[in-house]
Amino acid sequence: MSRSETFSGGSKAFHWVAAVLVLLMLYGGFNIARETATWHFGFGLIVLVVMVFWLGWRMSKPRPALPAMPRWQEIAAKSVHHLLMLCLTLQPIFGLMMVTTSKRDPVAFGVIPLKIVQNDTINGIGNVLHGINGRLLLALVLIHIAAALYHHFVLKDNVLKRMLPFGKG
C-alpha cells in the first residue's frame, strides 16, 4: 500500500488513543459509581485535550483518499467520521457542563476540583445532552467498528489495514 493510501503515524496514534479512551469512557459512563466517577471525570478531560489536538492535526494533514466504493458507502463513511469527531468533542464539554455546576464537589483523578458554581439548570441540560450524546456515540462507535470489520473480512480491501497501528497497512 502506498504512503498516500495509508494514514500517517500521527493520525493512527490519535485514532487509537481516542479509541481506547472512548471505549473506557463508554464502559465507565454506563457503569459509573461514586468510586469510579473521579477517573471518569479525569479521563473525560484527557479526551477533550486529545480531541482538540486531533482536530488541529486533521486540519493540517491531508487524509488519504477513500478507496473505490459505492457513493452511498462514501457518504456513510464520511458522515460517520464527521459525527464521531463532533460527538467525541462535545461529550466532554457536556460532561463539564454537569460537573462544573453540580451540587456535589466533583474532582478529577481525586485531586483536580471541577466545581465552579452550582447551577441546576445548566447541570440538567448538561446531564440530558451528555446522556443522549453518549448513546449516539456508542451507536456510532459500533457502526464504525462494524464497517471496518465488513471491509476487512467481507470486501477484503485495505480500509482497516490503512489505520492499523503496526505494519505497513
XYZ file of C-alpha atoms in Angstrom:
169
model
C 0.000 0.000 0.000
C 1.479 3.377 -0.943
C 2.002 6.152 1.554
C -0.855 8.168 0.014
C -3.264 5.281 0.700
C -2.480 4.910 4.407
C -2.788 7.257 7.364
C 0.222 8.960 8.915
C 1.687 7.702 12.170
C 0.258 10.735 13.974
C -3.235 10.103 12.637
C -3.010 6.461 13.672
C -1.782 7.446 17.139
C -4.650 9.902 17.662
C -7.162 7.339 16.370
C -6.027 4.514 18.656
C -5.527 6.694 21.745
C -9.037 8.080 21.234
C -10.404 4.573 20.564
C -9.038 3.198 23.841
C -10.180 6.252 25.812
C -13.652 6.206 24.266
C -14.183 2.502 24.947
C -13.074 3.003 28.562
C -15.252 6.086 28.915
C -18.319 4.410 27.409
C -17.912 1.434 29.714
C -17.295 3.712 32.699
C -20.124 6.055 31.790
C -22.708 3.301 31.566
C -21.376 1.685 34.770
C -20.386 4.776 36.749
C -20.176 4.556 40.505
C -19.101 7.012 43.159
C -15.721 5.239 43.406
C -15.030 5.400 39.664
C -16.505 8.814 38.895
C -13.261 10.686 39.653
C -11.480 8.606 36.979
C -14.329 9.142 34.515
C -14.092 12.914 35.055
C -10.310 12.883 34.667
C -10.272 10.782 31.523
C -13.042 12.996 30.133
C -10.671 15.951 30.425
C -7.993 13.939 28.615
C -10.471 13.086 25.845
C -11.199 16.799 25.390
C -7.485 17.634 25.142
C -6.876 14.746 22.707
C -9.799 15.883 20.546
C -8.606 19.488 20.388
C -5.145 18.360 19.272
C -6.556 15.730 16.896
C -8.857 18.254 15.222
C -5.867 20.578 14.781
C -3.872 17.687 13.350
C -6.662 16.752 10.926
C -6.893 20.317 9.656
C -3.167 20.448 8.943
C -2.614 16.981 7.431
C -4.228 15.673 4.265
C -6.244 12.494 4.696
C -5.712 9.647 2.271
C -8.426 9.276 -0.338
C -11.112 6.725 0.306
C -10.684 3.523 -1.669
C -13.090 2.911 -4.530
C -16.542 2.178 -3.134
C -20.178 2.902 -3.997
C -21.204 6.527 -3.486
C -23.611 5.636 -0.638
C -20.743 3.986 1.276
C -18.536 7.023 0.757
C -21.290 9.301 2.088
C -21.915 6.946 5.022
C -18.191 6.725 5.855
C -17.701 10.488 5.789
C -20.907 11.080 7.765
C -19.962 8.601 10.495
C -16.430 10.014 10.743
C -17.644 13.606 10.992
C -20.322 12.683 13.542
C -17.781 10.700 15.577
C -15.422 13.672 15.700
C -18.277 16.017 16.643
C -19.695 13.729 19.334
C -16.241 12.942 20.742
C -15.547 16.652 21.088
C -18.954 17.535 22.529
C -19.153 14.660 25.041
C -16.548 16.007 27.491
C -17.982 19.515 27.080
C -21.421 18.241 28.082
C -19.767 16.356 30.947
C -18.103 19.565 32.094
C -21.490 21.308 31.985
C -22.642 18.748 34.552
C -19.679 18.510 36.893
C -18.786 22.209 36.999
C -22.363 23.068 38.036
C -23.023 20.083 40.305
C -24.457 20.173 43.834
C -21.536 17.955 44.840
C -17.835 18.771 44.735
C -16.548 16.567 41.884
C -12.827 16.063 41.380
C -10.866 14.563 38.510
C -8.347 11.844 39.406
C -9.136 12.554 43.050
C -7.171 15.834 43.035
C -8.473 18.314 40.416
C -11.538 20.193 41.682
C -14.090 20.693 38.914
C -16.973 22.560 40.521
C -17.275 26.197 39.540
C -20.740 27.128 40.760
C -23.931 25.219 41.427
C -26.489 25.796 38.686
C -29.300 23.277 38.476
C -30.461 24.453 35.031
C -27.077 24.126 33.311
C -26.439 20.897 35.225
C -29.733 19.426 34.000
C -29.113 20.462 30.392
C -25.589 19.013 30.537
C -26.936 15.809 32.048
C -29.519 15.319 29.273
C -27.088 16.212 26.475
C -24.314 14.000 27.936
C -26.715 11.065 28.107
C -28.126 11.483 24.601
C -24.706 12.126 23.083
C -23.239 9.131 24.932
C -25.830 6.826 23.391
C -25.289 8.358 19.956
C -21.537 7.957 20.425
C -21.976 4.287 21.327
C -24.072 3.719 18.190
C -21.503 5.494 16.002
C -18.621 3.517 17.502
C -20.468 0.252 16.834
C -21.222 1.311 13.239
C -17.581 2.357 12.766
C -16.254 -0.973 14.073
C -18.801 -2.981 12.074
C -17.916 -1.115 8.872
C -14.182 -1.650 9.409
C -14.726 -5.363 10.010
C -17.063 -5.606 6.982
C -14.397 -4.043 4.762
C -11.691 -6.319 6.163
C -13.462 -9.676 6.262
C -16.185 -9.394 3.593
C -14.835 -6.964 0.996
C -11.212 -7.872 1.808
C -9.986 -4.364 0.977
C -7.435 -2.156 2.763
C -9.824 0.122 4.666
C -8.941 -1.381 8.059
C -5.283 -2.112 7.250
C -4.529 1.522 6.465
C -5.396 2.529 10.047
C -3.765 -0.361 11.911
C -1.105 0.915 14.312
C 1.616 -1.528 13.267
C 2.874 -2.758 9.965
C 2.744 -1.238 6.524
C -1.065 -1.057 6.370
